[in-house]
Amino acid sequence: MNSTREFDLVLQGATGFTGQLAAEELALRAPKGFRWAVAGRDKVRTLALAQRFGVDAVIADAMDQAANDSLASRTQVVLTCAGPFSRYGKHLADACVKYSTHYADISGELPWIDGLIRNHHHTCVERGISMIPASGFDSVPSDLGFWELRQHVGAEIPIRGFFTIRGGFNGGTLHSGIALAEDLGAEALPRATQLAQCFAVPSLGKWATPFLMAPVNEDTVARSEAWRVAQEDADARHQPYLEYMLVRGRMRAKGVRFALRTMERMFASRFGRSMLQRFGPKPGQGPSEEDIRNGFARLDLLAGPLDAPVAQRSWNWEGDPSNRITVHCLVQTGLALASSEAKTAGVVTPSVGLGDALWQRLLQSGAVGAHHKNNGK
Ligand SMILES: NC(=O)c1ccc[n+]([C@@H]2O[C@H](COP(=O)([O-])OP(=O)(O)OC[C@H]3O[C@@H](n4cnc5c(N)ncnc54)[C@H](OP(=O)(O)O)[C@@H]3O)[C@@H](O)[C@H]2O)c1
């Protein structure tokens, strides 16, 4: 890494809802002497934000390749919250590869991630750069949680994840889903309800129902596992990771599934999308400060049979998932990349790119706390 660069880290999309929270988190967590800057397309708002944190401002419109080249050439690490990534991400990602700059984003857009892998993976490996999409709530908790338990039980025992969540919905996330459907067709959207039904989870005393972000998290874990297969136990019969939301009873599980199915249908139709755009939160909007503070996500991971798992983990993540948990994960990813803690180059997942270094950072910063139940493993 080129430590002679002007900045250790630049945060693009800093004026957005998640971006501002990420800037606050960076101001809180950056070690003394850490050289970081906020970036955005709007000069007045980006300068105001930079002044608030006493850092530099970089002005770069996502659609301007020269501005993105300049941004990437000045820093060791880029973090970006400027989404929809499939619309605004290309020039920045290209610039990071061109100037050998580590990169992480908070995308949950599978076509965007597939494109990064297709276009940049080999060059990143050659140049020793780590590019880590899905570094927010999608998919750090699932990817690291799965990996931690899988190290104890091995590859051949199926692991299932169950999220219990309290949190709000950002206008930026809604806008990203709509952009995906409009640019690439409704089939580009993840469809949790197509794959998952409702069922009882006896060892947790609750019911499972489809989870909106499961397709993205399952895909991230599958990429991590594919990398591990290539590295280590190619003969092991790897079991796919499956993820659900956990609720209190059967009726509630069915109600949540119905609501999610309705929302997926709305995303798939032009009329539905126009209703969501009209009545849903707008880009730049998100939950209140109080809701962000009071939110949480608990991830229960069960290895083996659901009525008698051979091992179990419960991870409690603090704060609203889309916002607080996302910025905890993104900022620690950025700080780890800037401290040369990356262990794998390429377009990689959080557990493959940073693994234990990121886990330890998140545990030590209090972003996540653990409850283990080993049942012999
Ligand atoms: N992985 C996760 O768990 C997770 C959680 C939350 C959000 N997200 C994703 O993160 C993204 C941002 O979410 P959000 O709620 O923060 O949305 P937001 O408030 O609408 O922020 C979008 C950001 O993108 C910037 N942007 C838009 N067009 C740009 C351009 N041409 N050049 C430079 N910057 C541009 C906006 O700048 P202006 O301020 O100038 O408009 C803003 O900073 C979305 O894609 C969302 O789906 C993911």
Short mmCIF file of C-alpha atoms and ligand atoms in Angstrom, two decimals:
data_model
loop_
_atom_site.label_atom_id
_atom_site.label_comp_id
_atom_site.label_asym_id
_atom_site.label_seq_id
_atom_site.Cartn_x
_atom_site.Cartn_y
_atom_site.Cartn_z
CA MET A 1 0.00 0.00 0.00
CA ASN A 2 1.13 3.47 -0.79
CA SER A 3 1.21 5.26 2.57
CA THR A 4 2.55 8.44 0.97
CA ARG A 5 -0.92 9.29 -0.28
CA GLU A 6 -2.65 12.39 0.98
CA PHE A 7 -5.42 10.44 2.80
CA ASP A 8 -5.72 7.12 4.59
CA LEU A 9 -9.41 6.97 3.76
CA VAL A 10 -12.04 8.90 1.78
CA LEU A 11 -15.77 8.40 2.44
CA GLN A 12 -17.87 8.97 -0.72
CA GLY A 13 -21.64 9.58 -0.44
CA ALA A 14 -20.98 11.27 2.90
CA THR A 15 -23.91 13.68 2.50
CA GLY A 16 -26.49 10.87 2.31
CA PHE A 17 -28.44 9.39 5.22
CA THR A 18 -26.08 6.48 5.89
CA GLY A 19 -23.08 8.50 4.72
CA GLN A 20 -23.52 11.12 7.44
CA LEU A 21 -23.82 8.43 10.10
CA ALA A 22 -20.67 6.79 8.69
CA ALA A 23 -18.85 10.14 8.93
CA GLU A 24 -19.94 10.47 12.60
CA GLU A 25 -18.74 6.93 13.27
CA LEU A 26 -15.39 7.64 11.58
CA ALA A 27 -14.93 10.78 13.65
CA LEU A 28 -15.53 8.66 16.76
CA ARG A 29 -13.38 5.65 15.83
CA ALA A 30 -10.50 6.96 13.72
CA PRO A 31 -7.19 6.70 15.59
CA LYS A 32 -5.19 9.85 16.32
CA GLY A 33 -3.45 11.16 13.22
CA PHE A 34 -5.71 9.21 10.86
CA ARG A 35 -6.06 11.24 7.65
CA TRP A 36 -9.57 10.99 6.28
CA ALA A 37 -11.88 13.10 4.15
CA VAL A 38 -15.54 13.26 3.23
CA ALA A 39 -16.57 13.22 -0.43
CA GLY A 40 -19.77 14.15 -2.24
CA ARG A 41 -21.13 15.65 -5.42
CA ASP A 42 -22.60 18.75 -3.82
CA LYS A 43 -19.87 21.27 -2.98
CA VAL A 44 -21.77 23.31 -0.38
CA ARG A 45 -23.09 20.34 1.63
CA THR A 46 -19.82 18.39 1.39
CA LEU A 47 -17.79 21.39 2.60
CA ALA A 48 -20.22 21.95 5.47
CA LEU A 49 -19.86 18.32 6.53
CA ALA A 50 -16.07 18.49 6.29
CA GLN A 51 -16.08 21.59 8.47
CA ARG A 52 -18.28 19.84 11.06
CA PHE A 53 -15.71 17.05 11.45
CA GLY A 54 -12.59 19.15 10.91
CA VAL A 55 -11.49 17.10 7.87
CA ASP A 56 -10.92 17.77 4.16
CA ALA A 57 -13.62 17.68 1.50
CA VAL A 58 -13.31 16.01 -1.91
CA ILE A 59 -15.86 17.00 -4.53
CA ALA A 60 -16.63 14.21 -6.99
CA ASP A 61 -19.77 13.47 -8.95
CA ALA A 62 -20.23 9.73 -9.33
CA MET A 63 -20.80 10.13 -13.10
CA ASP A 64 -17.48 11.98 -13.68
CA GLN A 65 -14.62 9.53 -14.34
CA ALA A 66 -11.85 12.16 -14.03
CA ALA A 67 -13.14 13.30 -10.62
CA ASN A 68 -13.30 9.69 -9.43
CA ASP A 69 -9.79 8.99 -10.74
CA SER A 70 -8.52 11.97 -8.79
CA LEU A 71 -10.38 10.85 -5.62
CA ALA A 72 -9.03 7.29 -5.80
CA SER A 73 -5.46 8.42 -6.52
CA ARG A 74 -5.33 10.53 -3.34
CA THR A 75 -6.22 7.85 -0.79
CA GLN A 76 -5.31 4.36 0.38
CA VAL A 77 -8.92 3.32 1.01
CA VAL A 78 -12.31 4.35 -0.37
CA LEU A 79 -15.56 3.67 1.46
CA THR A 80 -18.75 4.49 -0.38
CA CYS A 81 -22.38 4.98 0.61
CA ALA A 82 -23.35 6.49 -2.77
CA GLY A 83 -26.06 4.13 -3.98
CA PRO A 84 -27.89 2.75 -5.92
CA PHE A 85 -24.45 1.32 -6.70
CA SER A 86 -25.48 -0.12 -10.05
CA ARG A 87 -26.20 3.51 -11.08
CA TYR A 88 -23.52 5.50 -9.26
CA GLY A 89 -20.76 3.01 -8.49
CA LYS A 90 -18.99 2.18 -11.76
CA HIS A 91 -16.55 5.09 -12.19
CA LEU A 92 -15.41 4.97 -8.58
CA ALA A 93 -14.84 1.20 -8.63
CA ASP A 94 -12.93 1.49 -11.94
CA ALA A 95 -10.81 4.30 -10.48
CA CYS A 96 -9.97 2.28 -7.34
CA VAL A 97 -8.71 -0.60 -9.48
CA LYS A 98 -6.77 1.79 -11.75
CA TYR A 99 -4.98 3.43 -8.79
CA SER A 100 -4.65 0.29 -6.59
CA THR A 101 -6.89 1.69 -3.86
CA HIS A 102 -8.73 -0.61 -1.42
CA TYR A 103 -12.51 -0.30 -1.67
CA ALA A 104 -15.59 -1.21 0.38
CA ASP A 105 -19.27 -0.38 -0.14
CA ILE A 106 -22.63 -1.09 1.50
CA SER A 107 -24.35 -2.50 -1.56
CA GLY A 108 -26.88 -5.30 -1.33
CA GLU A 109 -27.33 -5.30 -5.12
CA LEU A 110 -26.38 -8.74 -6.44
CA PRO A 111 -26.01 -7.70 -10.13
CA TRP A 112 -23.62 -4.92 -9.02
CA ILE A 113 -21.52 -7.37 -7.00
CA ASP A 114 -21.48 -9.89 -9.87
CA GLY A 115 -20.28 -7.09 -12.19
CA LEU A 116 -17.44 -6.14 -9.80
CA ILE A 117 -16.28 -9.76 -9.71
CA ARG A 118 -16.50 -10.14 -13.50
CA ASN A 119 -14.74 -6.87 -14.31
CA HIS A 120 -12.21 -6.47 -11.52
CA HIS A 121 -11.44 -9.62 -9.54
CA HIS A 122 -8.37 -10.72 -11.50
CA THR A 123 -6.83 -7.23 -11.65
CA CYS A 124 -7.41 -6.77 -7.90
CA VAL A 125 -5.62 -10.07 -7.20
CA GLU A 126 -2.70 -9.05 -9.43
CA ARG A 127 -2.39 -5.66 -7.74
CA GLY A 128 -2.98 -6.83 -4.16
CA ILE A 129 -6.13 -4.73 -3.68
CA SER A 130 -9.14 -5.83 -1.63
CA MET A 131 -12.54 -4.80 -2.92
CA ILE A 132 -15.25 -5.69 -0.41
CA PRO A 133 -18.85 -5.01 -1.47
CA ALA A 134 -21.72 -5.83 0.93
CA SER A 135 -19.80 -4.41 3.91
CA GLY A 136 -22.93 -3.21 5.73
CA PHE A 137 -25.70 -5.03 7.55
CA ASP A 138 -25.85 -6.91 4.25
CA SER A 139 -23.78 -9.03 4.70
CA VAL A 140 -21.18 -8.64 7.48
CA PRO A 141 -23.19 -10.19 10.38
CA SER A 142 -24.23 -13.23 8.32
CA ASP A 143 -20.85 -13.77 6.67
CA LEU A 144 -18.75 -13.41 9.85
CA GLY A 145 -21.29 -15.26 12.02
CA PHE A 146 -21.49 -18.21 9.65
CA TRP A 147 -17.71 -18.35 9.33
CA GLU A 148 -17.16 -18.33 13.11
CA LEU A 149 -19.54 -21.26 13.64
CA ARG A 150 -18.38 -23.14 10.57
CA GLN A 151 -14.82 -23.14 11.95
CA HIS A 152 -16.15 -25.13 14.93
CA VAL A 153 -18.51 -27.56 13.21
CA GLY A 154 -16.83 -28.04 9.81
CA ALA A 155 -18.20 -27.68 6.30
CA GLU A 156 -20.51 -30.71 6.19
CA ILE A 157 -23.04 -29.78 8.89
CA PRO A 158 -25.76 -27.41 7.58
CA ILE A 159 -25.91 -24.02 9.28
CA ARG A 160 -29.09 -21.93 9.27
CA GLY A 161 -29.39 -18.31 10.39
CA PHE A 162 -32.41 -16.66 12.02
CA PHE A 163 -32.64 -12.88 12.38
CA THR A 164 -34.78 -11.09 14.97
CA ILE A 165 -34.88 -7.44 14.01
CA ARG A 166 -36.12 -4.06 15.09
CA GLY A 167 -35.33 -1.34 12.57
CA GLY A 168 -36.45 1.23 10.02
CA PHE A 169 -36.25 1.49 6.27
CA ASN A 170 -34.18 4.08 4.35
CA GLY A 171 -35.39 5.97 1.30
CA GLY A 172 -32.02 5.15 -0.28
CA THR A 173 -32.66 1.41 0.08
CA LEU A 174 -36.13 1.72 -1.43
CA HIS A 175 -34.70 3.78 -4.28
CA SER A 176 -31.96 1.17 -4.89
CA GLY A 177 -34.55 -1.64 -5.17
CA ILE A 178 -36.61 0.43 -7.60
CA ALA A 179 -33.51 1.35 -9.64
CA LEU A 180 -32.53 -2.33 -9.94
CA ALA A 181 -36.00 -3.31 -11.17
CA GLU A 182 -36.12 -0.41 -13.64
CA ASP A 183 -32.61 -0.76 -15.04
CA LEU A 184 -32.32 -4.55 -15.13
CA GLY A 185 -35.88 -5.89 -14.89
CA ALA A 186 -37.80 -7.20 -11.87
CA GLU A 187 -35.98 -10.55 -12.04
CA ALA A 188 -32.80 -8.73 -10.86
CA LEU A 189 -34.43 -8.27 -7.44
CA PRO A 190 -33.85 -10.86 -4.72
CA ARG A 191 -37.08 -12.82 -4.04
CA ALA A 192 -36.98 -14.24 -0.51
CA THR A 193 -40.55 -15.56 -0.57
CA GLN A 194 -39.96 -17.62 -3.71
CA LEU A 195 -37.51 -19.80 -1.86
CA ALA A 196 -38.63 -19.92 1.77
CA GLN A 197 -41.75 -21.06 3.60
CA CYS A 198 -42.75 -20.69 7.27
CA PHE A 199 -41.74 -23.42 9.72
CA ALA A 200 -41.26 -23.98 13.45
CA VAL A 201 -37.80 -23.79 15.01
CA PRO A 202 -38.23 -25.93 18.14
CA SER A 203 -34.86 -25.22 19.76
CA LEU A 204 -35.54 -21.45 19.65
CA GLY A 205 -39.25 -21.77 20.52
CA LYS A 206 -40.22 -19.55 17.57
CA TRP A 207 -41.20 -19.60 13.90
CA ALA A 208 -39.16 -18.89 10.80
CA THR A 209 -40.45 -16.78 7.91
CA PRO A 210 -38.74 -15.43 4.75
CA PHE A 211 -36.26 -12.61 5.33
CA LEU A 212 -35.97 -9.74 2.81
CA MET A 213 -32.17 -9.71 2.70
CA ALA A 214 -31.66 -13.50 2.88
CA PRO A 215 -30.86 -13.89 -0.86
CA VAL A 216 -28.04 -11.33 -0.60
CA ASN A 217 -26.62 -12.75 2.64
CA GLU A 218 -26.87 -16.35 1.39
CA ASP A 219 -25.07 -15.34 -1.80
CA THR A 220 -22.28 -13.65 0.17
CA VAL A 221 -21.80 -16.69 2.40
CA ALA A 222 -21.84 -18.95 -0.69
CA ARG A 223 -19.03 -16.84 -2.24
CA SER A 224 -17.02 -17.15 0.98
CA GLU A 225 -17.55 -20.91 0.99
CA ALA A 226 -16.58 -21.20 -2.70
CA TRP A 227 -13.32 -19.43 -1.89
CA ARG A 228 -12.69 -21.79 1.06
CA VAL A 229 -13.41 -24.86 -1.07
CA ALA A 230 -10.76 -23.66 -3.49
CA GLN A 231 -8.29 -23.09 -0.63
CA GLU A 232 -8.74 -26.00 1.71
CA ASP A 233 -11.17 -28.91 1.91
CA ALA A 234 -12.16 -29.44 -1.69
CA ASP A 235 -13.46 -32.92 -0.83
CA ALA A 236 -15.87 -31.80 1.90
CA ARG A 237 -19.56 -31.79 0.98
CA HIS A 238 -20.33 -28.13 1.67
CA GLN A 239 -23.87 -27.38 2.82
CA PRO A 240 -25.60 -24.21 1.59
CA TYR A 241 -26.29 -21.52 4.20
CA LEU A 242 -29.99 -20.61 4.51
CA GLU A 243 -31.36 -17.58 6.33
CA TYR A 244 -34.75 -16.57 7.72
CA MET A 245 -36.46 -14.08 9.97
CA LEU A 246 -37.59 -15.30 13.38
CA VAL A 247 -41.00 -14.37 14.83
CA ARG A 248 -43.15 -15.41 17.76
CA GLY A 249 -45.84 -17.72 16.32
CA ARG A 250 -47.24 -19.39 13.21
CA MET A 251 -49.83 -16.70 12.45
CA ARG A 252 -47.25 -13.93 12.71
CA ALA A 253 -44.86 -15.88 10.47
CA LYS A 254 -47.58 -16.20 7.83
CA GLY A 255 -48.49 -12.51 8.17
CA VAL A 256 -44.86 -11.40 7.67
CA ARG A 257 -44.53 -13.70 4.65
CA PHE A 258 -47.70 -12.27 3.15
CA ALA A 259 -46.49 -8.67 3.70
CA LEU A 260 -43.10 -9.43 2.15
CA ARG A 261 -44.73 -11.17 -0.82
CA THR A 262 -46.94 -8.12 -1.35
CA MET A 263 -43.90 -5.83 -1.26
CA GLU A 264 -41.99 -8.04 -3.71
CA ARG A 265 -44.99 -7.93 -6.09
CA MET A 266 -45.07 -4.14 -5.82
CA PHE A 267 -41.38 -3.92 -6.73
CA ALA A 268 -42.04 -6.18 -9.71
CA SER A 269 -44.78 -4.02 -11.25
CA ARG A 270 -44.50 -0.50 -12.65
CA PHE A 271 -47.64 0.60 -10.83
CA GLY A 272 -46.38 -0.87 -7.53
CA ARG A 273 -43.05 0.92 -7.88
CA SER A 274 -44.78 4.24 -8.55
CA MET A 275 -46.86 3.72 -5.34
CA LEU A 276 -43.72 2.89 -3.33
CA GLN A 277 -41.98 5.97 -4.73
CA ARG A 278 -44.95 8.18 -3.94
CA PHE A 279 -45.73 6.97 -0.41
CA GLY A 280 -42.43 5.44 0.78
CA PRO A 281 -39.43 7.30 2.27
CA LYS A 282 -37.46 9.46 -0.22
CA PRO A 283 -33.70 9.27 -0.93
CA GLY A 284 -31.93 11.04 1.94
CA GLN A 285 -34.62 10.00 4.47
CA GLY A 286 -34.45 7.32 7.14
CA PRO A 287 -35.55 6.42 10.66
CA SER A 288 -35.46 8.90 13.58
CA GLU A 289 -32.46 9.17 15.89
CA GLU A 290 -34.44 7.43 18.62
CA ASP A 291 -35.43 4.54 16.33
CA ILE A 292 -31.81 4.18 15.20
CA ARG A 293 -30.68 4.02 18.83
CA ASN A 294 -33.38 1.55 19.87
CA GLY A 295 -33.00 -0.79 16.90
CA PHE A 296 -31.17 -4.09 17.04
CA ALA A 297 -30.53 -7.33 15.20
CA ARG A 298 -30.00 -10.69 16.84
CA LEU A 299 -28.66 -13.49 14.67
CA ASP A 300 -29.22 -17.03 15.95
CA LEU A 301 -27.16 -19.57 14.05
CA LEU A 302 -27.98 -23.26 14.39
CA ALA A 303 -25.74 -26.05 13.14
CA GLY A 304 -27.47 -29.37 12.46
CA PRO A 305 -31.08 -30.37 13.24
CA LEU A 306 -33.42 -27.54 14.25
CA ASP A 307 -34.82 -29.46 17.25
CA ALA A 308 -31.40 -30.53 18.58
CA PRO A 309 -28.59 -28.44 17.04
CA VAL A 310 -25.05 -29.70 17.52
CA ALA A 311 -23.87 -26.12 18.07
CA GLN A 312 -25.49 -22.73 18.35
CA ARG A 313 -24.46 -19.08 18.38
CA SER A 314 -26.41 -15.92 19.16
CA TRP A 315 -24.93 -12.62 18.07
CA ASN A 316 -26.50 -9.40 19.33
CA TRP A 317 -25.86 -6.42 17.07
CA GLU A 318 -26.49 -2.99 18.54
CA GLY A 319 -28.66 -0.31 16.83
CA ASP A 320 -30.86 0.02 13.74
CA PRO A 321 -29.67 -2.57 11.17
CA SER A 322 -29.74 -0.40 8.01
CA ASN A 323 -27.99 2.47 9.71
CA ARG A 324 -26.15 1.86 12.99
CA ILE A 325 -25.06 -1.73 12.28
CA THR A 326 -24.23 -0.84 8.68
CA VAL A 327 -21.94 2.04 9.63
CA HIS A 328 -20.27 0.03 12.42
CA CYS A 329 -19.42 -2.66 9.87
CA LEU A 330 -18.39 -0.28 7.08
CA VAL A 331 -16.19 1.95 9.23
CA GLN A 332 -14.37 -0.96 10.89
CA THR A 333 -13.84 -2.45 7.43
CA GLY A 334 -12.31 0.84 6.26
CA LEU A 335 -10.08 1.19 9.32
CA ALA A 336 -8.91 -2.41 8.94
CA LEU A 337 -8.09 -1.90 5.24
CA ALA A 338 -6.21 1.31 6.04
CA SER A 339 -4.20 -0.58 8.69
CA SER A 340 -3.14 -3.18 6.09
CA GLU A 341 -5.16 -5.93 7.81
CA ALA A 342 -6.53 -7.35 4.54
CA LYS A 343 -5.57 -10.99 4.18
CA THR A 344 -6.94 -11.67 0.69
CA ALA A 345 -6.85 -9.58 -2.47
CA GLY A 346 -9.58 -9.61 -5.10
CA VAL A 347 -13.29 -8.82 -5.09
CA VAL A 348 -13.94 -10.68 -1.86
CA THR A 349 -16.43 -11.08 0.99
CA PRO A 350 -15.89 -9.56 4.46
CA SER A 351 -14.89 -12.90 6.01
CA VAL A 352 -12.48 -13.73 3.18
CA GLY A 353 -11.03 -10.23 2.84
CA LEU A 354 -10.59 -9.42 6.53
CA GLY A 355 -11.89 -12.36 8.59
CA ASP A 356 -10.76 -12.35 12.19
CA ALA A 357 -9.31 -8.82 12.05
CA LEU A 358 -12.79 -7.43 11.32
CA TRP A 359 -14.47 -9.72 13.88
CA GLN A 360 -12.11 -8.56 16.62
CA ARG A 361 -12.62 -4.90 15.72
CA LEU A 362 -16.42 -5.27 15.82
CA LEU A 363 -16.31 -7.16 19.12
CA GLN A 364 -13.89 -4.71 20.74
CA SER A 365 -15.83 -1.65 19.59
CA GLY A 366 -19.02 -3.09 21.16
CA ALA A 367 -20.88 -3.29 17.83
CA VAL A 368 -21.66 -6.93 18.54
CA GLY A 369 -21.81 -9.14 21.62
CA ALA A 370 -21.89 -12.91 21.71
CA HIS A 371 -23.78 -15.69 23.39
CA HIS A 372 -22.46 -19.19 22.67
CA LYS A 373 -24.04 -22.59 23.15
CA ASN A 374 -21.79 -25.35 21.99
CA ASN A 375 -23.70 -28.56 22.71
CA GLY A 376 -20.41 -30.45 22.56
CA LYS A 377 -18.83 -28.61 19.58
N1 LIG B 1 -25.94 -2.87 3.16
C1 LIG B 1 -26.83 -2.33 3.94
O1 LIG B 1 -27.22 -2.93 4.91
C2 LIG B 1 -27.34 -0.95 3.61
C3 LIG B 1 -27.87 -0.17 4.62
C4 LIG B 1 -28.29 1.12 4.30
C5 LIG B 1 -28.17 1.58 2.99
N2 LIG B 1 -27.68 0.76 2.04
C6 LIG B 1 -27.54 1.23 0.65
O2 LIG B 1 -26.69 2.35 0.67
C7 LIG B 1 -27.08 3.29 -0.30
C8 LIG B 1 -27.29 4.64 0.37
O3 LIG B 1 -28.38 4.58 1.25
P1 LIG B 1 -28.88 5.90 1.98
O4 LIG B 1 -30.05 5.54 2.77
O5 LIG B 1 -27.72 6.59 2.62
O6 LIG B 1 -29.35 6.75 0.68
P2 LIG B 1 -29.33 8.32 0.44
O7 LIG B 1 -29.56 9.05 1.70
O8 LIG B 1 -30.26 8.55 -0.70
O9 LIG B 1 -27.82 8.62 -0.01
C9 LIG B 1 -27.36 8.40 -1.32
C10 LIG B 1 -25.99 9.04 -1.46
O10 LIG B 1 -25.56 8.89 -2.80
C11 LIG B 1 -25.13 10.16 -3.28
N3 LIG B 1 -25.24 10.33 -4.71
C12 LIG B 1 -26.35 10.23 -5.49
N4 LIG B 1 -26.03 10.54 -6.76
C13 LIG B 1 -24.71 10.85 -6.76
C14 LIG B 1 -23.82 11.28 -7.76
N5 LIG B 1 -24.18 11.43 -9.05
N6 LIG B 1 -22.54 11.53 -7.39
C15 LIG B 1 -22.12 11.38 -6.10
N7 LIG B 1 -22.93 10.99 -5.13
C16 LIG B 1 -24.21 10.74 -5.45
C17 LIG B 1 -26.08 11.14 -2.58
O11 LIG B 1 -25.58 12.46 -2.67
P3 LIG B 1 -26.52 13.73 -2.33
O12 LIG B 1 -26.51 13.82 -0.81
O13 LIG B 1 -25.83 14.85 -2.99
O14 LIG B 1 -27.88 13.44 -2.87
C18 LIG B 1 -26.04 10.55 -1.19
O15 LIG B 1 -24.85 10.94 -0.54
C19 LIG B 1 -28.34 2.71 -0.96
O16 LIG B 1 -27.94 2.05 -2.13
C20 LIG B 1 -28.85 1.71 0.05
O17 LIG B 1 -29.56 0.64 -0.55
C21 LIG B 1 -27.25 -0.48 2.32
#
